């Protein structure tokens, strides 16, 4: 049987196992469901065992969530490939937003719906499909590494990579946790933006004051905060913070109609920023105000507010160092706070960006395998989002080839309600990975 036929023969079983895995509510952000995260790690162990993996263990660092490492030793003279995915998922959010129960995988119109089905249990299922297509005897060494805390920012990943460096070491890392360019069009992700977030507090008074008596001379904290927030962008909506970098954009046309459809932007509302759409989304920084603390409208009185807070989320250009960017942001805030108000920055969080060099014989073989499996040339894309673990892999294994692949497509709604997997794309991803491992065996 050809590899293509093998993949096809194993698909129904893999999809059944994916459905079982989705039923485990492995929400890593929810302390009441840590037992579910443990249970999903155990399911991953079982599925690897069912796929012929001879060496499996559950590992964790510093009380972090359980990760699973499964190893297939490399046949003489062949490289080792580490296949990454994560078994934890985002919270399901408001159940009213779901058309079908989030933890009961349901097929509708060629897509399978469920929390984590694309991000990233589907990524793990691709690895299972490839291993099964080879009857549990892959032609190269394979290490499967399935993390359990990606959705909470991989807090102990650096330690895991250090403690298990030798077991995880590989010639190629395949990180199946990104998004394809479109249904039917695969992508390799070659850049990711970084993240710098913080909470900004502005204080003008030590207690609220009558707005009639003192208004006009005493600044209220919320107006002061709004004026400060307004300095973060220029009139076009470009980030106006000195010291944040940008990188050149790929010549890729993101159709504005597609962005309109995907984003649900309201009629008449304009895009912000300048440059091509992919430049703005992947290559330049962005700053968003994601939360605000002030008096609720229904509890308002005619009072000058003494304090107001905003939570800021900045995305950083690929290659920009997160700590340096954070300093630029806090310097900007301190330099631009109006009227001598007190400003404090707290709750800092950062995630490193990545620039992935797609080059060398493994990358070339992967490109060819994907083109064959999908019958479409892969597209090289950036991501506006941040996957800090890609930077961790890059740092820990600087000489390895890193390939960031995907099962999700732009309609997958990872992290949102009605998350889904396109079944045709899933089959293509399974075949692509299988052909790719086969091709790697020819590279000494
Ligand atoms: Zn993910």
mmCIF file with all atom_site columns, N, CA, C and O in Angstrom, residues 26 70 91 120 202 218 243 254 345 350 388:
data_model
loop_
_atom_site.group_PDB
_atom_site.id
_atom_site.type_symbol
_atom_site.label_atom_id
_atom_site.label_alt_id
_atom_site.label_comp_id
_atom_site.label_asym_id
_atom_site.label_entity_id
_atom_site.label_seq_id
_atom_site.pdbx_PDB_ins_code
_atom_site.Cartn_x
_atom_site.Cartn_y
_atom_site.Cartn_z
_atom_site.occupancy
_atom_site.B_iso_or_equiv
_atom_site.pdbx_formal_charge
_atom_site.auth_seq_id
_atom_site.auth_comp_id
_atom_site.auth_asym_id
_atom_site.auth_atom_id
_atom_site.pdbx_PDB_model_num
ATOM 1  N N  . UNK A 1 26  ? -9.423  19.642 28.967 1.00 0.00 ? 26  UNK A N  1
ATOM 2  C CA . UNK A 1 26  ? -8.078  19.987 29.446 1.00 0.00 ? 26  UNK A CA 1
ATOM 3  C C  . UNK A 1 26  ? -7.809  21.497 29.349 1.00 0.00 ? 26  UNK A C  1
ATOM 4  O O  . UNK A 1 26  ? -6.909  21.932 28.638 1.00 0.00 ? 26  UNK A O  1
ATOM 5  N N  . UNK A 1 70  ? 7.332   11.033 23.783 1.00 0.00 ? 70  UNK A N  1
ATOM 6  C CA . UNK A 1 70  ? 7.343   9.664  23.239 1.00 0.00 ? 70  UNK A CA 1
ATOM 7  C C  . UNK A 1 70  ? 8.422   9.571  22.183 1.00 0.00 ? 70  UNK A C  1
ATOM 8  O O  . UNK A 1 70  ? 8.538   10.465 21.352 1.00 0.00 ? 70  UNK A O  1
ATOM 9  N N  . UNK A 1 91  ? -10.148 27.985 27.525 1.00 0.00 ? 91  UNK A N  1
ATOM 10 C CA . UNK A 1 91  ? -11.489 27.859 28.100 1.00 0.00 ? 91  UNK A CA 1
ATOM 11 C C  . UNK A 1 91  ? -12.550 27.962 26.996 1.00 0.00 ? 91  UNK A C  1
ATOM 12 O O  . UNK A 1 91  ? -12.312 28.622 25.979 1.00 0.00 ? 91  UNK A O  1
ATOM 13 N N  . UNK A 1 120 ? -4.965  22.441 20.128 1.00 0.00 ? 120 UNK A N  1
ATOM 14 C CA . UNK A 1 120 ? -4.037  21.928 19.157 1.00 0.00 ? 120 UNK A CA 1
ATOM 15 C C  . UNK A 1 120 ? -4.101  20.410 19.176 1.00 0.00 ? 120 UNK A C  1
ATOM 16 O O  . UNK A 1 120 ? -3.154  19.723 18.852 1.00 0.00 ? 120 UNK A O  1
ATOM 17 N N  . UNK A 1 202 ? -3.383  55.663 36.458 1.00 0.00 ? 202 UNK A N  1
ATOM 18 C CA . UNK A 1 202 ? -3.201  57.111 36.524 1.00 0.00 ? 202 UNK A CA 1
ATOM 19 C C  . UNK A 1 202 ? -3.954  57.634 37.738 1.00 0.00 ? 202 UNK A C  1
ATOM 20 O O  . UNK A 1 202 ? -5.117  57.301 37.955 1.00 0.00 ? 202 UNK A O  1
ATOM 21 N N  . UNK A 1 218 ? -9.294  71.066 38.461 1.00 0.00 ? 218 UNK A N  1
ATOM 22 C CA . UNK A 1 218 ? -8.673  69.815 38.931 1.00 0.00 ? 218 UNK A CA 1
ATOM 23 C C  . UNK A 1 218 ? -8.873  68.734 37.858 1.00 0.00 ? 218 UNK A C  1
ATOM 24 O O  . UNK A 1 218 ? -10.005 68.484 37.450 1.00 0.00 ? 218 UNK A O  1
ATOM 25 N N  . UNK A 1 243 ? 11.202  53.722 19.560 1.00 0.00 ? 243 UNK A N  1
ATOM 26 C CA . UNK A 1 243 ? 12.002  52.595 20.034 1.00 0.00 ? 243 UNK A CA 1
ATOM 27 C C  . UNK A 1 243 ? 11.416  51.236 19.722 1.00 0.00 ? 243 UNK A C  1
ATOM 28 O O  . UNK A 1 243 ? 12.021  50.215 20.038 1.00 0.00 ? 243 UNK A O  1
ATOM 29 N N  . UNK A 1 254 ? -3.087  40.310 1.192  1.00 0.00 ? 254 UNK A N  1
ATOM 30 C CA . UNK A 1 254 ? -4.176  39.839 2.048  1.00 0.00 ? 254 UNK A CA 1
ATOM 31 C C  . UNK A 1 254 ? -5.425  40.563 1.557  1.00 0.00 ? 254 UNK A C  1
ATOM 32 O O  . UNK A 1 254 ? -5.542  41.776 1.746  1.00 0.00 ? 254 UNK A O  1
ATOM 33 N N  . UNK A 1 345 ? 3.109   51.589 36.381 1.00 0.00 ? 345 UNK A N  1
ATOM 34 C CA . UNK A 1 345 ? 2.997   50.448 35.475 1.00 0.00 ? 345 UNK A CA 1
ATOM 35 C C  . UNK A 1 345 ? 3.151   49.184 36.312 1.00 0.00 ? 345 UNK A C  1
ATOM 36 O O  . UNK A 1 345 ? 4.062   49.090 37.132 1.00 0.00 ? 345 UNK A O  1
ATOM 37 N N  . UNK A 1 350 ? 5.430   39.505 29.135 1.00 0.00 ? 350 UNK A N  1
ATOM 38 C CA . UNK A 1 350 ? 6.109   39.585 27.833 1.00 0.00 ? 350 UNK A CA 1
ATOM 39 C C  . UNK A 1 350 ? 6.162   38.206 27.173 1.00 0.00 ? 350 UNK A C  1
ATOM 40 O O  . UNK A 1 350 ? 6.119   37.183 27.856 1.00 0.00 ? 350 UNK A O  1
ATOM 41 N N  . UNK A 1 388 ? 5.214   32.074 22.207 1.00 0.00 ? 388 UNK A N  1
ATOM 42 C CA . UNK A 1 388 ? 6.539   32.202 22.824 1.00 0.00 ? 388 UNK A CA 1
ATOM 43 C C  . UNK A 1 388 ? 7.350   30.919 22.757 1.00 0.00 ? 388 UNK A C  1
ATOM 44 O O  . UNK A 1 388 ? 8.583   30.963 22.722 1.00 0.00 ? 388 UNK A O  1
#
